[in-house]
Amino acid sequence: MHGGDDSPRPDSSPLLEVADVTFGYSARATALRDVSFSLAQGERVGLVGPNGSGKSTLIRLVADLLQVRRGDITIDGRPNHTRASREQLCYIASNDTLPQFLTGREYIELMHRLYRTAPDEATVDDLLERYQMGGRQFDLIEDYSHGMRKKIQLVSALSLSRPLTIIDETLNGVDVDALFEFELDAARVADDRGLLLCSHDFRLLENVCDRVIVLCRGEIAFDLPTSRVLDDFGSVDALVRRALALARAQESP
């Protein structure tokens, strides 16, 4: 049953908590099975796994784009389907489908209106310049390349500065300079904010994230601090390969 939006936030609760979530698109197709993890304030968590492992399904569940049927998801201590929770979250999808009739600057302003906030113009200007979009901010989005659309999405999300930002493969197709800028911005996540980053760029995850979660066959295969991943496996790539090997071994007769 959906609760109210104005319930008080429980003290010391995680910024994001996913508890025993199982989800399937049909009775015979289980996309996620008993998935549980939390993300604390000030934490940057990487989410990786092979195609079809359930990453995008999990992210869409957290963002309340899919309805949780078994298990619970809370944001800042409240059920994720409440308005209060949705306002805490900024989700950048993997696609670059944006309103083409707007300019880049108008898109940023629109996103702030949706969240009922006023953009800090100095912050927006700084982000646009650092992501090399200052000279194109007043051009229509229909004239943007794929990489430019991704960068205007990033600028919008970073200027919104929501307590929880979720990025689903948004950085694919973004140029190297923008990736370096994003690493700097991700490192500046304040103590009261968090980042969930889904990416196939393992080097980026190693540089940005405090923890790495590996999804495989719809289950969490590993959930480890990045420092331990590097110490025990040498790289995120090696960790993912290990998860795949274990999954194949379990399927063998």
PDB file of C-alpha atoms in Angstrom:
ATOM      1  CA  MET A   1       0.000   0.000   0.000  1.00  0.00           C
ATOM      2  CA  HIS A   2       1.363   3.431  -0.950  1.00  0.00           C
ATOM      3  CA  GLY A   3       2.046   5.648   2.033  1.00  0.00           C
ATOM      4  CA  GLY A   4       1.978   9.420   2.328  1.00  0.00           C
ATOM      5  CA  ASP A   5       4.704  11.691   1.020  1.00  0.00           C
ATOM      6  CA  ASP A   6       5.299  13.625   4.222  1.00  0.00           C
ATOM      7  CA  SER A   7       6.306  10.913   6.663  1.00  0.00           C
ATOM      8  CA  PRO A   8       9.426  11.811   8.670  1.00  0.00           C
ATOM      9  CA  ARG A   9      12.721  10.398   7.499  1.00  0.00           C
ATOM     10  CA  PRO A  10      14.011   7.676   9.854  1.00  0.00           C
ATOM     11  CA  ASP A  11      17.274   8.640  11.513  1.00  0.00           C
ATOM     12  CA  SER A  12      20.485   7.127  10.107  1.00  0.00           C
ATOM     13  CA  SER A  13      18.713   5.248   7.309  1.00  0.00           C
ATOM     14  CA  PRO A  14      20.667   4.658   4.079  1.00  0.00           C
ATOM     15  CA  LEU A  15      20.144   7.118   1.262  1.00  0.00           C
ATOM     16  CA  LEU A  16      19.065   4.172  -0.915  1.00  0.00           C
ATOM     17  CA  GLU A  17      18.051   0.727   0.307  1.00  0.00           C
ATOM     18  CA  VAL A  18      17.030  -2.184  -1.910  1.00  0.00           C
ATOM     19  CA  ALA A  19      15.725  -5.131   0.118  1.00  0.00           C
ATOM     20  CA  ASP A  20      14.922  -8.614  -1.223  1.00  0.00           C
ATOM     21  CA  VAL A  21      13.744  -7.379  -4.617  1.00  0.00           C
ATOM     22  CA  THR A  22      12.604 -10.006  -7.110  1.00  0.00           C
ATOM     23  CA  PHE A  23      11.178  -8.937 -10.460  1.00  0.00           C
ATOM     24  CA  GLY A  24      10.103 -10.628 -13.661  1.00  0.00           C
ATOM     25  CA  TYR A  25       8.562  -9.383 -16.875  1.00  0.00           C
ATOM     26  CA  SER A  26       6.559 -12.607 -17.054  1.00  0.00           C
ATOM     27  CA  ALA A  27       5.943 -15.664 -14.893  1.00  0.00           C
ATOM     28  CA  ARG A  28       8.771 -17.529 -16.613  1.00  0.00           C
ATOM     29  CA  ALA A  29      11.256 -14.667 -17.092  1.00  0.00           C
ATOM     30  CA  THR A  30      12.833 -13.559 -13.809  1.00  0.00           C
ATOM     31  CA  ALA A  31      15.027 -10.503 -14.363  1.00  0.00           C
ATOM     32  CA  LEU A  32      16.085 -10.021 -10.717  1.00  0.00           C
ATOM     33  CA  ARG A  33      16.172 -12.471  -7.830  1.00  0.00           C
ATOM     34  CA  ASP A  34      16.473 -11.500  -4.130  1.00  0.00           C
ATOM     35  CA  VAL A  35      18.564  -8.390  -4.787  1.00  0.00           C
ATOM     36  CA  SER A  36      19.585  -6.440  -1.671  1.00  0.00           C
ATOM     37  CA  PHE A  37      22.067  -3.594  -1.195  1.00  0.00           C
ATOM     38  CA  SER A  38      22.250  -0.108   0.267  1.00  0.00           C
ATOM     39  CA  LEU A  39      23.939   3.144  -0.670  1.00  0.00           C
ATOM     40  CA  ALA A  40      24.972   5.536   2.078  1.00  0.00           C
ATOM     41  CA  GLN A  41      25.086   9.308   1.977  1.00  0.00           C
ATOM     42  CA  GLY A  42      28.302  10.485   0.342  1.00  0.00           C
ATOM     43  CA  GLU A  43      28.874   7.103  -1.326  1.00  0.00           C
ATOM     44  CA  ARG A  44      29.555   6.432  -5.009  1.00  0.00           C
ATOM     45  CA  VAL A  45      28.564   2.922  -6.099  1.00  0.00           C
ATOM     46  CA  GLY A  46      29.301   1.330  -9.466  1.00  0.00           C
ATOM     47  CA  LEU A  47      26.886  -1.195 -10.978  1.00  0.00           C
ATOM     48  CA  VAL A  48      28.291  -3.572 -13.597  1.00  0.00           C
ATOM     49  CA  GLY A  49      27.437  -6.841 -15.276  1.00  0.00           C
ATOM     50  CA  PRO A  50      27.021  -8.442 -18.693  1.00  0.00           C
ATOM     51  CA  ASN A  51      24.149  -7.512 -20.991  1.00  0.00           C
ATOM     52  CA  GLY A  52      20.912  -9.030 -19.736  1.00  0.00           C
ATOM     53  CA  SER A  53      22.096  -9.253 -16.138  1.00  0.00           C
ATOM     54  CA  GLY A  54      19.292  -6.991 -14.867  1.00  0.00           C
ATOM     55  CA  LYS A  55      21.146  -3.699 -14.407  1.00  0.00           C
ATOM     56  CA  SER A  56      18.710  -1.476 -16.296  1.00  0.00           C
ATOM     57  CA  THR A  57      15.733  -3.292 -14.767  1.00  0.00           C
ATOM     58  CA  LEU A  58      17.116  -2.630 -11.289  1.00  0.00           C
ATOM     59  CA  ILE A  59      17.724   1.034 -12.046  1.00  0.00           C
ATOM     60  CA  ARG A  60      14.235   1.463 -13.490  1.00  0.00           C
ATOM     61  CA  LEU A  61      12.779  -0.124 -10.353  1.00  0.00           C
ATOM     62  CA  VAL A  62      14.733   2.262  -8.123  1.00  0.00           C
ATOM     63  CA  ALA A  63      13.554   5.216 -10.221  1.00  0.00           C
ATOM     64  CA  ASP A  64       9.931   3.980  -9.933  1.00  0.00           C
ATOM     65  CA  LEU A  65       9.638   3.488 -13.689  1.00  0.00           C
ATOM     66  CA  LEU A  66       8.795  -0.148 -12.979  1.00  0.00           C
ATOM     67  CA  GLN A  67       6.617  -1.204 -10.049  1.00  0.00           C
ATOM     68  CA  VAL A  68       8.197  -3.267  -7.294  1.00  0.00           C
ATOM     69  CA  ARG A  69       6.202  -6.477  -6.841  1.00  0.00           C
ATOM     70  CA  ARG A  70       8.351  -8.339  -4.318  1.00  0.00           C
ATOM     71  CA  GLY A  71      10.685  -6.607  -1.913  1.00  0.00           C
ATOM     72  CA  ASP A  72      11.134  -2.989  -0.884  1.00  0.00           C
ATOM     73  CA  ILE A  73      13.033   0.034  -2.173  1.00  0.00           C
ATOM     74  CA  THR A  74      13.411   3.170  -0.060  1.00  0.00           C
ATOM     75  CA  ILE A  75      15.061   6.501  -0.805  1.00  0.00           C
ATOM     76  CA  ASP A  76      16.056   8.630   2.155  1.00  0.00           C
ATOM     77  CA  GLY A  77      13.998   6.334   4.379  1.00  0.00           C
ATOM     78  CA  ARG A  78      10.742   6.569   2.405  1.00  0.00           C
ATOM     79  CA  PRO A  79       9.179   4.170  -0.143  1.00  0.00           C
ATOM     80  CA  ASN A  80      10.535   5.032  -3.575  1.00  0.00           C
ATOM     81  CA  HIS A  81       7.062   5.476  -5.105  1.00  0.00           C
ATOM     82  CA  THR A  82       6.257   8.542  -2.974  1.00  0.00           C
ATOM     83  CA  ARG A  83       6.564  12.034  -4.389  1.00  0.00           C
ATOM     84  CA  ALA A  84       9.027  12.976  -1.664  1.00  0.00           C
ATOM     85  CA  SER A  85      11.311  10.117  -2.714  1.00  0.00           C
ATOM     86  CA  ARG A  86      11.062  10.865  -6.428  1.00  0.00           C
ATOM     87  CA  GLU A  87      12.083  14.457  -5.763  1.00  0.00           C
ATOM     88  CA  GLN A  88      15.250  13.200  -4.072  1.00  0.00           C
ATOM     89  CA  LEU A  89      16.367  11.377  -7.212  1.00  0.00           C
ATOM     90  CA  CYS A  90      17.736  12.417 -10.588  1.00  0.00           C
ATOM     91  CA  TYR A  91      17.844   9.592 -13.144  1.00  0.00           C
ATOM     92  CA  ILE A  92      19.729   9.887 -16.437  1.00  0.00           C
ATOM     93  CA  ALA A  93      18.693   7.130 -18.827  1.00  0.00           C
ATOM     94  CA  SER A  94      20.983   5.359 -21.265  1.00  0.00           C
ATOM     95  CA  ASN A  95      19.215   6.797 -24.316  1.00  0.00           C
ATOM     96  CA  ASP A  96      19.634  10.333 -25.640  1.00  0.00           C
ATOM     97  CA  THR A  97      15.941  10.995 -26.335  1.00  0.00           C
ATOM     98  CA  LEU A  98      15.477  14.680 -25.470  1.00  0.00           C
ATOM     99  CA  PRO A  99      12.927  17.324 -26.564  1.00  0.00           C
ATOM    100  CA  GLN A 100      14.490  18.399 -29.850  1.00  0.00           C
ATOM    101  CA  PHE A 101      12.497  21.645 -30.074  1.00  0.00           C
ATOM    102  CA  LEU A 102      14.311  23.052 -27.021  1.00  0.00           C
ATOM    103  CA  THR A 103      17.759  24.566 -26.814  1.00  0.00           C
ATOM    104  CA  GLY A 104      20.244  23.012 -24.411  1.00  0.00           C
ATOM    105  CA  ARG A 105      19.780  25.881 -21.969  1.00  0.00           C
ATOM    106  CA  GLU A 106      15.989  25.584 -22.157  1.00  0.00           C
ATOM    107  CA  TYR A 107      16.254  21.867 -21.403  1.00  0.00           C
ATOM    108  CA  ILE A 108      18.263  22.584 -18.248  1.00  0.00           C
ATOM    109  CA  GLU A 109      15.705  25.197 -17.166  1.00  0.00           C
ATOM    110  CA  LEU A 110      12.857  22.759 -17.869  1.00  0.00           C
ATOM    111  CA  MET A 111      14.431  20.096 -15.675  1.00  0.00           C
ATOM    112  CA  HIS A 112      14.746  22.571 -12.817  1.00  0.00           C
ATOM    113  CA  ARG A 113      11.086  23.570 -13.187  1.00  0.00           C
ATOM    114  CA  LEU A 114      10.069  19.911 -12.997  1.00  0.00           C
ATOM    115  CA  TYR A 115      11.911  19.683  -9.668  1.00  0.00           C
ATOM    116  CA  ARG A 116      10.493  23.056  -8.573  1.00  0.00           C
ATOM    117  CA  THR A 117      13.949  24.575  -8.113  1.00  0.00           C
ATOM    118  CA  ALA A 118      15.654  27.615  -9.580  1.00  0.00           C
ATOM    119  CA  PRO A 119      18.954  26.917 -11.349  1.00  0.00           C
ATOM    120  CA  ASP A 120      22.068  28.563  -9.988  1.00  0.00           C
ATOM    121  CA  GLU A 121      23.075  30.438 -13.132  1.00  0.00           C
ATOM    122  CA  ALA A 122      26.755  30.637 -12.181  1.00  0.00           C
ATOM    123  CA  THR A 123      26.872  26.874 -11.565  1.00  0.00           C
ATOM    124  CA  VAL A 124      25.135  26.148 -14.879  1.00  0.00           C
ATOM    125  CA  ASP A 125      27.485  28.487 -16.754  1.00  0.00           C
ATOM    126  CA  ASP A 126      30.523  26.836 -15.176  1.00  0.00           C
ATOM    127  CA  LEU A 127      29.298  23.330 -16.014  1.00  0.00           C
ATOM    128  CA  LEU A 128      28.474  24.288 -19.604  1.00  0.00           C
ATOM    129  CA  GLU A 129      31.958  25.697 -20.112  1.00  0.00           C
ATOM    130  CA  ARG A 130      33.736  22.762 -18.488  1.00  0.00           C
ATOM    131  CA  TYR A 131      31.755  20.268 -20.565  1.00  0.00           C
ATOM    132  CA  GLN A 132      32.444  22.350 -23.700  1.00  0.00           C
ATOM    133  CA  MET A 133      28.786  23.169 -24.268  1.00  0.00           C
ATOM    134  CA  GLY A 134      28.926  26.908 -23.565  1.00  0.00           C
ATOM    135  CA  GLY A 135      29.050  27.812 -27.238  1.00  0.00           C
ATOM    136  CA  ARG A 136      26.171  25.480 -28.141  1.00  0.00           C
ATOM    137  CA  GLN A 137      23.792  26.023 -25.219  1.00  0.00           C
ATOM    138  CA  PHE A 138      21.403  28.170 -27.290  1.00  0.00           C
ATOM    139  CA  ASP A 139      21.330  25.786 -30.263  1.00  0.00           C
ATOM    140  CA  LEU A 140      18.393  23.427 -30.716  1.00  0.00           C
ATOM    141  CA  ILE A 141      18.911  19.929 -29.336  1.00  0.00           C
ATOM    142  CA  GLU A 142      17.896  18.505 -32.724  1.00  0.00           C
ATOM    143  CA  ASP A 143      21.236  19.815 -34.026  1.00  0.00           C
ATOM    144  CA  TYR A 144      23.256  18.125 -31.251  1.00  0.00           C
ATOM    145  CA  SER A 145      25.384  15.045 -31.770  1.00  0.00           C
ATOM    146  CA  HIS A 146      24.883  12.008 -29.530  1.00  0.00           C
ATOM    147  CA  GLY A 147      27.806  13.056 -27.333  1.00  0.00           C
ATOM    148  CA  MET A 148      26.489  16.598 -26.982  1.00  0.00           C
ATOM    149  CA  ARG A 149      23.083  15.324 -25.904  1.00  0.00           C
ATOM    150  CA  LYS A 150      24.713  13.187 -23.239  1.00  0.00           C
ATOM    151  CA  LYS A 151      26.734  16.148 -22.007  1.00  0.00           C
ATOM    152  CA  ILE A 152      23.682  18.410 -21.717  1.00  0.00           C
ATOM    153  CA  GLN A 153      22.000  15.637 -19.693  1.00  0.00           C
ATOM    154  CA  LEU A 154      25.039  15.523 -17.402  1.00  0.00           C
ATOM    155  CA  VAL A 155      25.095  19.296 -16.967  1.00  0.00           C
ATOM    156  CA  SER A 156      21.396  19.231 -16.091  1.00  0.00           C
ATOM    157  CA  ALA A 157      21.826  16.457 -13.515  1.00  0.00           C
ATOM    158  CA  LEU A 158      24.908  17.998 -11.924  1.00  0.00           C
ATOM    159  CA  SER A 159      23.256  21.413 -11.660  1.00  0.00           C
ATOM    160  CA  LEU A 160      20.160  19.856 -10.053  1.00  0.00           C
ATOM    161  CA  SER A 161      22.373  18.309  -7.361  1.00  0.00           C
ATOM    162  CA  ARG A 162      19.722  15.890  -6.067  1.00  0.00           C
ATOM    163  CA  PRO A 163      20.521  13.770  -2.982  1.00  0.00           C
ATOM    164  CA  LEU A 164      20.699  10.669  -5.218  1.00  0.00           C
ATOM    165  CA  THR A 165      21.869  10.743  -8.839  1.00  0.00           C
ATOM    166  CA  ILE A 166      21.557   7.605 -10.975  1.00  0.00           C
ATOM    167  CA  ILE A 167      23.437   7.412 -14.264  1.00  0.00           C
ATOM    168  CA  ASP A 168      22.668   4.505 -16.600  1.00  0.00           C
ATOM    169  CA  GLU A 169      25.332   4.250 -19.319  1.00  0.00           C
ATOM    170  CA  THR A 170      24.952   7.988 -19.971  1.00  0.00           C
ATOM    171  CA  LEU A 171      28.694   8.439 -20.389  1.00  0.00           C
ATOM    172  CA  ASN A 172      28.895   6.154 -23.428  1.00  0.00           C
ATOM    173  CA  GLY A 173      29.842   8.297 -26.423  1.00  0.00           C
ATOM    174  CA  VAL A 174      31.085  11.215 -24.311  1.00  0.00           C
ATOM    175  CA  ASP A 175      34.516  12.574 -25.233  1.00  0.00           C
ATOM    176  CA  VAL A 176      37.596  12.055 -23.068  1.00  0.00           C
ATOM    177  CA  ASP A 177      37.709  15.650 -21.785  1.00  0.00           C
ATOM    178  CA  ALA A 178      34.132  15.366 -20.516  1.00  0.00           C
ATOM    179  CA  LEU A 179      34.929  12.050 -18.819  1.00  0.00           C
ATOM    180  CA  PHE A 180      37.790  13.689 -16.933  1.00  0.00           C
ATOM    181  CA  GLU A 181      35.484  16.517 -15.855  1.00  0.00           C
ATOM    182  CA  PHE A 182      32.903  13.998 -14.667  1.00  0.00           C
ATOM    183  CA  GLU A 183      35.507  12.192 -12.576  1.00  0.00           C
ATOM    184  CA  LEU A 184      36.227  15.496 -10.825  1.00  0.00           C
ATOM    185  CA  ASP A 185      32.528  16.201 -10.275  1.00  0.00           C
ATOM    186  CA  ALA A 186      31.842  12.685  -8.976  1.00  0.00           C
ATOM    187  CA  ALA A 187      34.681  13.054  -6.486  1.00  0.00           C
ATOM    188  CA  ARG A 188      32.968  16.188  -5.138  1.00  0.00           C
ATOM    189  CA  VAL A 189      29.810  14.339  -4.078  1.00  0.00           C
ATOM    190  CA  ALA A 190      29.051  15.900  -0.711  1.00  0.00           C
ATOM    191  CA  ASP A 191      28.477  13.963   2.497  1.00  0.00           C
ATOM    192  CA  ASP A 192      24.700  14.191   2.112  1.00  0.00           C
ATOM    193  CA  ARG A 193      24.496  13.002  -1.517  1.00  0.00           C
ATOM    194  CA  GLY A 194      25.101   9.749  -3.367  1.00  0.00           C
ATOM    195  CA  LEU A 195      25.788   8.398  -6.850  1.00  0.00           C
ATOM    196  CA  LEU A 196      24.774   5.108  -8.486  1.00  0.00           C
ATOM    197  CA  LEU A 197      26.721   4.714 -11.722  1.00  0.00           C
ATOM    198  CA  CYS A 198      26.048   1.959 -14.257  1.00  0.00           C
ATOM    199  CA  SER A 199      28.810   1.785 -16.861  1.00  0.00           C
ATOM    200  CA  HIS A 200      30.866  -0.571 -19.001  1.00  0.00           C
ATOM    201  CA  ASP A 201      33.813   1.814 -18.585  1.00  0.00           C
ATOM    202  CA  PHE A 202      35.577  -0.155 -15.862  1.00  0.00           C
ATOM    203  CA  ARG A 203      38.447   2.338 -15.589  1.00  0.00           C
ATOM    204  CA  LEU A 204      35.930   5.082 -14.817  1.00  0.00           C
ATOM    205  CA  LEU A 205      34.358   2.981 -12.065  1.00  0.00           C
ATOM    206  CA  GLU A 206      37.773   2.246 -10.565  1.00  0.00           C
ATOM    207  CA  ASN A 207      38.569   5.968 -10.469  1.00  0.00           C
ATOM    208  CA  VAL A 208      35.186   7.220  -9.249  1.00  0.00           C
ATOM    209  CA  CYS A 209      33.414   4.609  -7.134  1.00  0.00           C
ATOM    210  CA  ASP A 210      33.826   3.594  -3.495  1.00  0.00           C
ATOM    211  CA  ARG A 211      32.101   0.241  -4.117  1.00  0.00           C
ATOM    212  CA  VAL A 212      31.368  -2.012  -7.051  1.00  0.00           C
ATOM    213  CA  ILE A 213      28.309  -4.257  -7.345  1.00  0.00           C
ATOM    214  CA  VAL A 214      28.359  -7.005  -9.979  1.00  0.00           C
ATOM    215  CA  LEU A 215      25.016  -8.309 -11.225  1.00  0.00           C
ATOM    216  CA  CYS A 216      25.029 -11.657 -13.007  1.00  0.00           C
ATOM    217  CA  ARG A 217      21.994 -13.673 -14.091  1.00  0.00           C
ATOM    218  CA  GLY A 218      19.762 -11.312 -12.090  1.00  0.00           C
ATOM    219  CA  GLU A 219      21.597 -11.818  -8.795  1.00  0.00           C
ATOM    220  CA  ILE A 220      24.327  -9.924  -6.965  1.00  0.00           C
ATOM    221  CA  ALA A 221      27.522 -11.892  -7.518  1.00  0.00           C
ATOM    222  CA  PHE A 222      29.831  -9.435  -5.733  1.00  0.00           C
ATOM    223  CA  ASP A 223      29.434  -6.284  -3.636  1.00  0.00           C
ATOM    224  CA  LEU A 224      32.913  -5.085  -2.664  1.00  0.00           C
ATOM    225  CA  PRO A 225      34.811  -1.897  -1.848  1.00  0.00           C
ATOM    226  CA  THR A 226      36.751  -0.754  -4.907  1.00  0.00           C
ATOM    227  CA  SER A 227      39.999  -0.936  -2.958  1.00  0.00           C
ATOM    228  CA  ARG A 228      39.400  -4.620  -2.264  1.00  0.00           C
ATOM    229  CA  VAL A 229      38.455  -5.263  -5.897  1.00  0.00           C
ATOM    230  CA  LEU A 230      41.803  -3.850  -6.988  1.00  0.00           C
ATOM    231  CA  ASP A 231      43.743  -5.673  -4.249  1.00  0.00           C
ATOM    232  CA  ASP A 232      42.104  -9.089  -4.719  1.00  0.00           C
ATOM    233  CA  PHE A 233      41.298  -9.110  -8.450  1.00  0.00           C
ATOM    234  CA  GLY A 234      43.480  -6.406  -9.975  1.00  0.00           C
ATOM    235  CA  SER A 235      40.660  -4.704 -11.884  1.00  0.00           C
ATOM    236  CA  VAL A 236      36.891  -4.444 -12.227  1.00  0.00           C
ATOM    237  CA  ASP A 237      37.200  -6.284 -15.531  1.00  0.00           C
ATOM    238  CA  ALA A 238      38.774  -9.273 -13.762  1.00  0.00           C
ATOM    239  CA  LEU A 239      36.023  -9.181 -11.125  1.00  0.00           C
ATOM    240  CA  VAL A 240      33.297  -9.330 -13.778  1.00  0.00           C
ATOM    241  CA  ARG A 241      35.089 -12.194 -15.537  1.00  0.00           C
ATOM    242  CA  ARG A 242      35.235 -14.045 -12.221  1.00  0.00           C
ATOM    243  CA  ALA A 243      31.503 -13.543 -11.679  1.00  0.00           C
ATOM    244  CA  LEU A 244      30.759 -14.922 -15.138  1.00  0.00           C
ATOM    245  CA  ALA A 245      32.988 -17.944 -14.543  1.00  0.00           C
ATOM    246  CA  LEU A 246      31.234 -18.715 -11.259  1.00  0.00           C
ATOM    247  CA  ALA A 247      27.813 -18.408 -12.905  1.00  0.00           C
ATOM    248  CA  ARG A 248      28.811 -20.792 -15.692  1.00  0.00           C
ATOM    249  CA  ALA A 249      30.214 -23.267 -13.168  1.00  0.00           C
ATOM    250  CA  GLN A 250      26.930 -23.266 -11.252  1.00  0.00           C
ATOM    251  CA  GLU A 251      25.030 -24.040 -14.454  1.00  0.00           C
ATOM    252  CA  SER A 252      27.277 -26.980 -15.367  1.00  0.00           C
ATOM    253  CA  PRO A 253      25.891 -30.462 -14.561  1.00  0.00           C
TER     254      PRO A 253
END
